[in-house]
CSV table of C-alpha atoms in Angstrom, one decimal:
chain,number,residue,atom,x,y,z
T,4,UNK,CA,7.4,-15.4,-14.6
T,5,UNK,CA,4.2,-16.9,-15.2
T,6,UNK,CA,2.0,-15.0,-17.5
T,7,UNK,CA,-1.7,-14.2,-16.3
T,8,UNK,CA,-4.9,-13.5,-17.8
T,9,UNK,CA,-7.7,-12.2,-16.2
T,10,UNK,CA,-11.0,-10.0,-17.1
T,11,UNK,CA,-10.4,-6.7,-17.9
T,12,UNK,CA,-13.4,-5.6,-15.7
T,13,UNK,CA,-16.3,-6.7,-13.7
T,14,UNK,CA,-19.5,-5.5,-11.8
T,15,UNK,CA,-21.4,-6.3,-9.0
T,16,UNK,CA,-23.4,-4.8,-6.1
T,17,UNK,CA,-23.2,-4.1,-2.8
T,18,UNK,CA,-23.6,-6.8,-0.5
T,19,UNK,CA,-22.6,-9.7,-3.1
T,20,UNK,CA,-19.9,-12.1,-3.2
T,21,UNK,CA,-17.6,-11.5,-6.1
T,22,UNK,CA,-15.0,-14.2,-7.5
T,23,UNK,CA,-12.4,-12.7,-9.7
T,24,UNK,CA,-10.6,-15.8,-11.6
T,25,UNK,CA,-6.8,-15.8,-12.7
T,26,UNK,CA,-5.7,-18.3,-15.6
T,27,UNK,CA,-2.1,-19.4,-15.6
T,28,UNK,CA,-1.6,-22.2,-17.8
T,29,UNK,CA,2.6,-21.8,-17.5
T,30,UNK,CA,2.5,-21.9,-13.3
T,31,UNK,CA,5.3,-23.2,-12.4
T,32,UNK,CA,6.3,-25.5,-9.3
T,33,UNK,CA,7.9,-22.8,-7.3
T,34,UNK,CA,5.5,-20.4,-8.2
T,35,UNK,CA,2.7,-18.6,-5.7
T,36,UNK,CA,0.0,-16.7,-6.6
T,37,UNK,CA,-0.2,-13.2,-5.1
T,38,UNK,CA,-3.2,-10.6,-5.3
T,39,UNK,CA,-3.0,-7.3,-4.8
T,40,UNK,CA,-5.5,-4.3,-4.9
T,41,UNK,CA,-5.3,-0.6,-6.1
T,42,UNK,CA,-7.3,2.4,-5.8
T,43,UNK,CA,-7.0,5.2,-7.8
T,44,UNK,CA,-3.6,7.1,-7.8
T,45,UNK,CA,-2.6,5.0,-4.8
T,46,UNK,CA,-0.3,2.2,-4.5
T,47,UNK,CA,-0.8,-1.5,-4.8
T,48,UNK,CA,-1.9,-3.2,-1.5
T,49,UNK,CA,-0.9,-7.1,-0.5
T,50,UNK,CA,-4.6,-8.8,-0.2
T,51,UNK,CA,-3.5,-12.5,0.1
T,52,UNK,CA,-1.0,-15.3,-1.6
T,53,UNK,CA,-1.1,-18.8,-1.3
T,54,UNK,CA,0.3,-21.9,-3.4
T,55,UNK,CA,-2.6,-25.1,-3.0
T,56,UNK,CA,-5.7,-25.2,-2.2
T,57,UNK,CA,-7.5,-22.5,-0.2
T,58,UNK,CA,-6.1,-19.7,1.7
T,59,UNK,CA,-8.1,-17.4,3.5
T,60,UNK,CA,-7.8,-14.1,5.6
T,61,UNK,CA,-9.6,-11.1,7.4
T,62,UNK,CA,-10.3,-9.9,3.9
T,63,UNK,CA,-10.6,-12.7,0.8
T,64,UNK,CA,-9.8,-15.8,0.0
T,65,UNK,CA,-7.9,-17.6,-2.8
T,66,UNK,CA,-9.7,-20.7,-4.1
T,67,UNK,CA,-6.3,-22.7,-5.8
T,68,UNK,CA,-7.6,-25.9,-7.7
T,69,UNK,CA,-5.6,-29.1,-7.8
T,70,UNK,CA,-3.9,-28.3,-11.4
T,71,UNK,CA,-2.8,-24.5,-10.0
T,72,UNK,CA,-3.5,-23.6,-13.8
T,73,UNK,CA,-5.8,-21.0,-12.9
T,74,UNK,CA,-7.1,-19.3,-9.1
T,75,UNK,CA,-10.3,-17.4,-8.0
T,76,UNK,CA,-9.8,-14.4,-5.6
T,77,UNK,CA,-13.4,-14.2,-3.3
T,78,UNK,CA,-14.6,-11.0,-2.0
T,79,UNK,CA,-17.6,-12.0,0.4
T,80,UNK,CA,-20.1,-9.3,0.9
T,81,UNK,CA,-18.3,-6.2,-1.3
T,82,UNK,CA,-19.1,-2.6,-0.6
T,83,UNK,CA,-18.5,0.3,-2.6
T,84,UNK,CA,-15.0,1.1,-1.1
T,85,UNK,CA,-14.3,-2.6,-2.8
T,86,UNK,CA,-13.9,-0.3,-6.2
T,87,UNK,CA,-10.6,-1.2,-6.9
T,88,UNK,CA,-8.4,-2.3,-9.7
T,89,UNK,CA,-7.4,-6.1,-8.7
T,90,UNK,CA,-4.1,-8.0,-9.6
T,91,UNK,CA,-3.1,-11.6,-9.6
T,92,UNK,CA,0.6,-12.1,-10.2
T,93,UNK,CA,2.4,-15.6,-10.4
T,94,UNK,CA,6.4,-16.0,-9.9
T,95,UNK,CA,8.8,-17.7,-7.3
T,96,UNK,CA,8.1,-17.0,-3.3
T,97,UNK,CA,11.7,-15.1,-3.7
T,98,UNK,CA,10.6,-13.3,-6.8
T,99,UNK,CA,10.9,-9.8,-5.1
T,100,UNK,CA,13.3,-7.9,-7.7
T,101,UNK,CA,10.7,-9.7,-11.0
T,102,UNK,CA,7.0,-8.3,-9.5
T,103,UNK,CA,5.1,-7.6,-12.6
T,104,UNK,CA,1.7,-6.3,-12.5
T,105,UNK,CA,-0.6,-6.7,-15.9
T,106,UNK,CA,-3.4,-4.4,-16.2
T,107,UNK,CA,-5.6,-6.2,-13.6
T,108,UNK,CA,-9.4,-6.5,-12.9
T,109,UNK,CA,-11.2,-3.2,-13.2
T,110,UNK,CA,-14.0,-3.9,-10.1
T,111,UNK,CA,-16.9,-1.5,-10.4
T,112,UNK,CA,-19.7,-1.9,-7.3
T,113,UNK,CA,-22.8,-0.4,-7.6
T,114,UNK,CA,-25.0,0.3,-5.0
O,4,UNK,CA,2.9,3.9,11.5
O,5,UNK,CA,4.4,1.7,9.6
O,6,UNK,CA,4.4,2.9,6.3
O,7,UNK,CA,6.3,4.0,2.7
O,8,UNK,CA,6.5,7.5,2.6
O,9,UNK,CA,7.2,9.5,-0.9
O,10,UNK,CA,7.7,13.3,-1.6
O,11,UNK,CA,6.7,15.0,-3.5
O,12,UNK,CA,3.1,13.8,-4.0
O,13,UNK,CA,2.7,16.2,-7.0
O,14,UNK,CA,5.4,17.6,-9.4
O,15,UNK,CA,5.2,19.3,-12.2
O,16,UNK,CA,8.8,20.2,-13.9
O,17,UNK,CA,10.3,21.4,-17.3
O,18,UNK,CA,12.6,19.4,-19.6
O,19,UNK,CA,16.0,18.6,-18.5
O,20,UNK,CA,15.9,19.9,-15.1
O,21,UNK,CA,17.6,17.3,-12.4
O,22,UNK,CA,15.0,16.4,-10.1
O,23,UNK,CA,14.8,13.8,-6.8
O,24,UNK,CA,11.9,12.1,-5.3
O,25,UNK,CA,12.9,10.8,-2.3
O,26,UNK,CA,11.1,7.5,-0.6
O,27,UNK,CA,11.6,6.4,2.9
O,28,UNK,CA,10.1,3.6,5.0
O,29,UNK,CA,10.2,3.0,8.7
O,30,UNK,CA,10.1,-0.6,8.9
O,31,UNK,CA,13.8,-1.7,8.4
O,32,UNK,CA,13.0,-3.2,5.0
O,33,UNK,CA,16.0,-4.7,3.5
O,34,UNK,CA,14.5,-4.5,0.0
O,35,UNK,CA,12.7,-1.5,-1.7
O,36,UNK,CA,12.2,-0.8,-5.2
O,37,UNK,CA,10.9,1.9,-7.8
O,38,UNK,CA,7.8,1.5,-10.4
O,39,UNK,CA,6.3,3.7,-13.1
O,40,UNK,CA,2.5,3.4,-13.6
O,41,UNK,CA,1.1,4.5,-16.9
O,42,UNK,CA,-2.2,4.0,-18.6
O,43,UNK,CA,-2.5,1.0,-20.3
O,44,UNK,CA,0.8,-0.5,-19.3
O,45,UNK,CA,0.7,-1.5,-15.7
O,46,UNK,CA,3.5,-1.4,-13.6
O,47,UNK,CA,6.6,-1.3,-14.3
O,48,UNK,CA,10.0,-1.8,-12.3
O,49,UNK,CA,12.9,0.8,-12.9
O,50,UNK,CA,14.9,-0.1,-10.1
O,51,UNK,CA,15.2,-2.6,-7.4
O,52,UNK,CA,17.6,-2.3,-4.1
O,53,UNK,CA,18.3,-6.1,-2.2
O,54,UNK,CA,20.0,-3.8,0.6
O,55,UNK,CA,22.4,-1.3,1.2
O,56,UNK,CA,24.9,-0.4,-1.6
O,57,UNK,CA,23.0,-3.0,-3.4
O,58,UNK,CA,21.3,-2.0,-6.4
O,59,UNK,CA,20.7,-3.4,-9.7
O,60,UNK,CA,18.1,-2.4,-13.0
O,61,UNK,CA,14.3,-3.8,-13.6
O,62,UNK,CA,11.9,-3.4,-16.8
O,63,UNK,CA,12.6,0.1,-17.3
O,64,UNK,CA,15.7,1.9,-15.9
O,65,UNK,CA,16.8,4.7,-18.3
O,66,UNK,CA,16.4,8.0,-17.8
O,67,UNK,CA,16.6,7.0,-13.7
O,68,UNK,CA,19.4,6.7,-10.9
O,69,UNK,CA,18.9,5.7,-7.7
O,70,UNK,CA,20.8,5.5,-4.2
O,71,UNK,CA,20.9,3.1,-1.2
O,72,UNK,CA,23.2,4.3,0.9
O,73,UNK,CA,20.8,4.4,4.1
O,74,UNK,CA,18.2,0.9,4.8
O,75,UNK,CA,15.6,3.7,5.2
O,76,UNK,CA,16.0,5.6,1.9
O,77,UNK,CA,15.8,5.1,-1.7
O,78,UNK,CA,15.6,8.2,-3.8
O,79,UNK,CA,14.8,7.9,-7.4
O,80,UNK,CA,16.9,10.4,-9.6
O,81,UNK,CA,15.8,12.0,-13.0
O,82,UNK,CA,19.4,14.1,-14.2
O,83,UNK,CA,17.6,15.5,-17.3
O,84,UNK,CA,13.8,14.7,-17.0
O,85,UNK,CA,12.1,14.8,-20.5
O,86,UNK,CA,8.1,14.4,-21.5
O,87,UNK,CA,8.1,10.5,-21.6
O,88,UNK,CA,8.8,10.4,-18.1
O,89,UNK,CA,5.7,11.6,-17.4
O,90,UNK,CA,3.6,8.8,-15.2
O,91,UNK,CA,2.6,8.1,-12.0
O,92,UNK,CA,5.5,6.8,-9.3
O,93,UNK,CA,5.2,4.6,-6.3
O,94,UNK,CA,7.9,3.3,-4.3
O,95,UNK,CA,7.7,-0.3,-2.8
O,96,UNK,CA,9.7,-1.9,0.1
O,97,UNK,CA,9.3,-5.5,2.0
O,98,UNK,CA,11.3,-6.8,4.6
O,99,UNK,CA,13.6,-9.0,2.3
O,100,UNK,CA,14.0,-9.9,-1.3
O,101,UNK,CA,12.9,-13.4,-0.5
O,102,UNK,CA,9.5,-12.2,1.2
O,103,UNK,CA,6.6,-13.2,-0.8
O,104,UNK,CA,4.0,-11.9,1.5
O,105,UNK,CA,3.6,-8.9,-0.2
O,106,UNK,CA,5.2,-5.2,-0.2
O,107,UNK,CA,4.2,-1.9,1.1
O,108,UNK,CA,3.7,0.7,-1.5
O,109,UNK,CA,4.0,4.3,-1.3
O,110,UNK,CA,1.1,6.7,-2.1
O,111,UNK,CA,2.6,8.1,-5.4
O,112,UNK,CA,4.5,11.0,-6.8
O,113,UNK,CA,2.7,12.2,-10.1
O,114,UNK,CA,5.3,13.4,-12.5
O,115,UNK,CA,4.7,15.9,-15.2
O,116,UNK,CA,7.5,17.3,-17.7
O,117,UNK,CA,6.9,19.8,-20.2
């Protein structure tokens, strides 16, 4: 798999957009990009995955440039209950038995 | 609800007594699949189950066991638990090994052995 780098931590306040951004020099050409978000002593939950381009649901989007070296997860308009540790993981769309988290992005929002 | 259900949330046990945390889901999953969180290290996968009867080893798998023999049920087995198994558990499943779109994960069973 893919390995990923991204900040160790960021912070922002309510009501601002925060854009968390995932480098992966090695992606591959199977490869998606998957991010997931955990709060403390809970399990990981799915946010969004995509491959090219822009993807975008109810709760983010994924900003993938051209190159797919590198991604940008956007949080429009965070609150506090967006304190949350955020992961982006690259591998094959039938990677299910390799999911490896790294530490993630440490989120702190302030009011 | 569909959801991932673990038990026990909270355990605290001594050294080499056999212990089971059982994990169920409700959503006819084919694939489920145990991590281990601990500080500074991430997740990590101990086991990994494609479907019934069908298990096989991920990052971490000694010290564990594990059973399919139900879709809905994956326990996670400790024979002889011992200090360094201490961590934070969650259980995973999604409806097939091939499904990218992301898997459901339990709230957590936090181990402690003395």
């Amino acid at each position: 798999l893919a390995k990923t780098t991204q900040p160790i931590s960021m912070d922002s306040y309510e009501g601002q957009e925060v854009n968390i951004t995932c480098s992966h020099n090695n992606i591959a050409t199977n490869d998606y990009i998957t991010w997931y978000q955990q709060f403390p002593s809970q399990g990981p939950r799915f946010i969004i995955q995509g491959y090219k381009t822009k993807v975008t649901n109810e709760v983010a989007s994924l900003f993938i440039p051209a190159d797919r070296k590198s991604s940008t997860l956007s949080l429009p308009r965070v609150s506090l209950s967006d304190t949350a540790v955020y992961y982006c993981l690259v591998g094959p769309y039938n990677a299910g038995n390799m999911l490896t988290f790294g530490g993630g992005t440490r989120l702190m929002v302030k009011p | 609800e569909a959801q991932v259900t673990q038990n026990p949330r909270y355990l605290i046990t001594v050294t080499g007594k056999k212990l089971t945390v059982t994990c169920s889901q409700n959503m006819n999953h084919e694939y489920m699949s145990w991590y281990r969180q601990d500080p500074g290290l991430g997740l990590r996968q101990i086991y990994y189950s494609m479907n019934v009867e069908v298990t096989d080893k991920g990052d971490v798998p000694e010290g564990y066991k594990v059973s399919r023999k139900e879709k809905r049920n994956f326990p996670l087995i400790l024979e002889s638990p011992s200090p360094n198994q201490t961590s934070l558990y969650f259980c995973a499943s999604s409806l097939s090994w091939a499904d990218g779109d992301g898997y459901t994960f339990g709230s957590g069973t936090r181990l402690t052995v003395v």
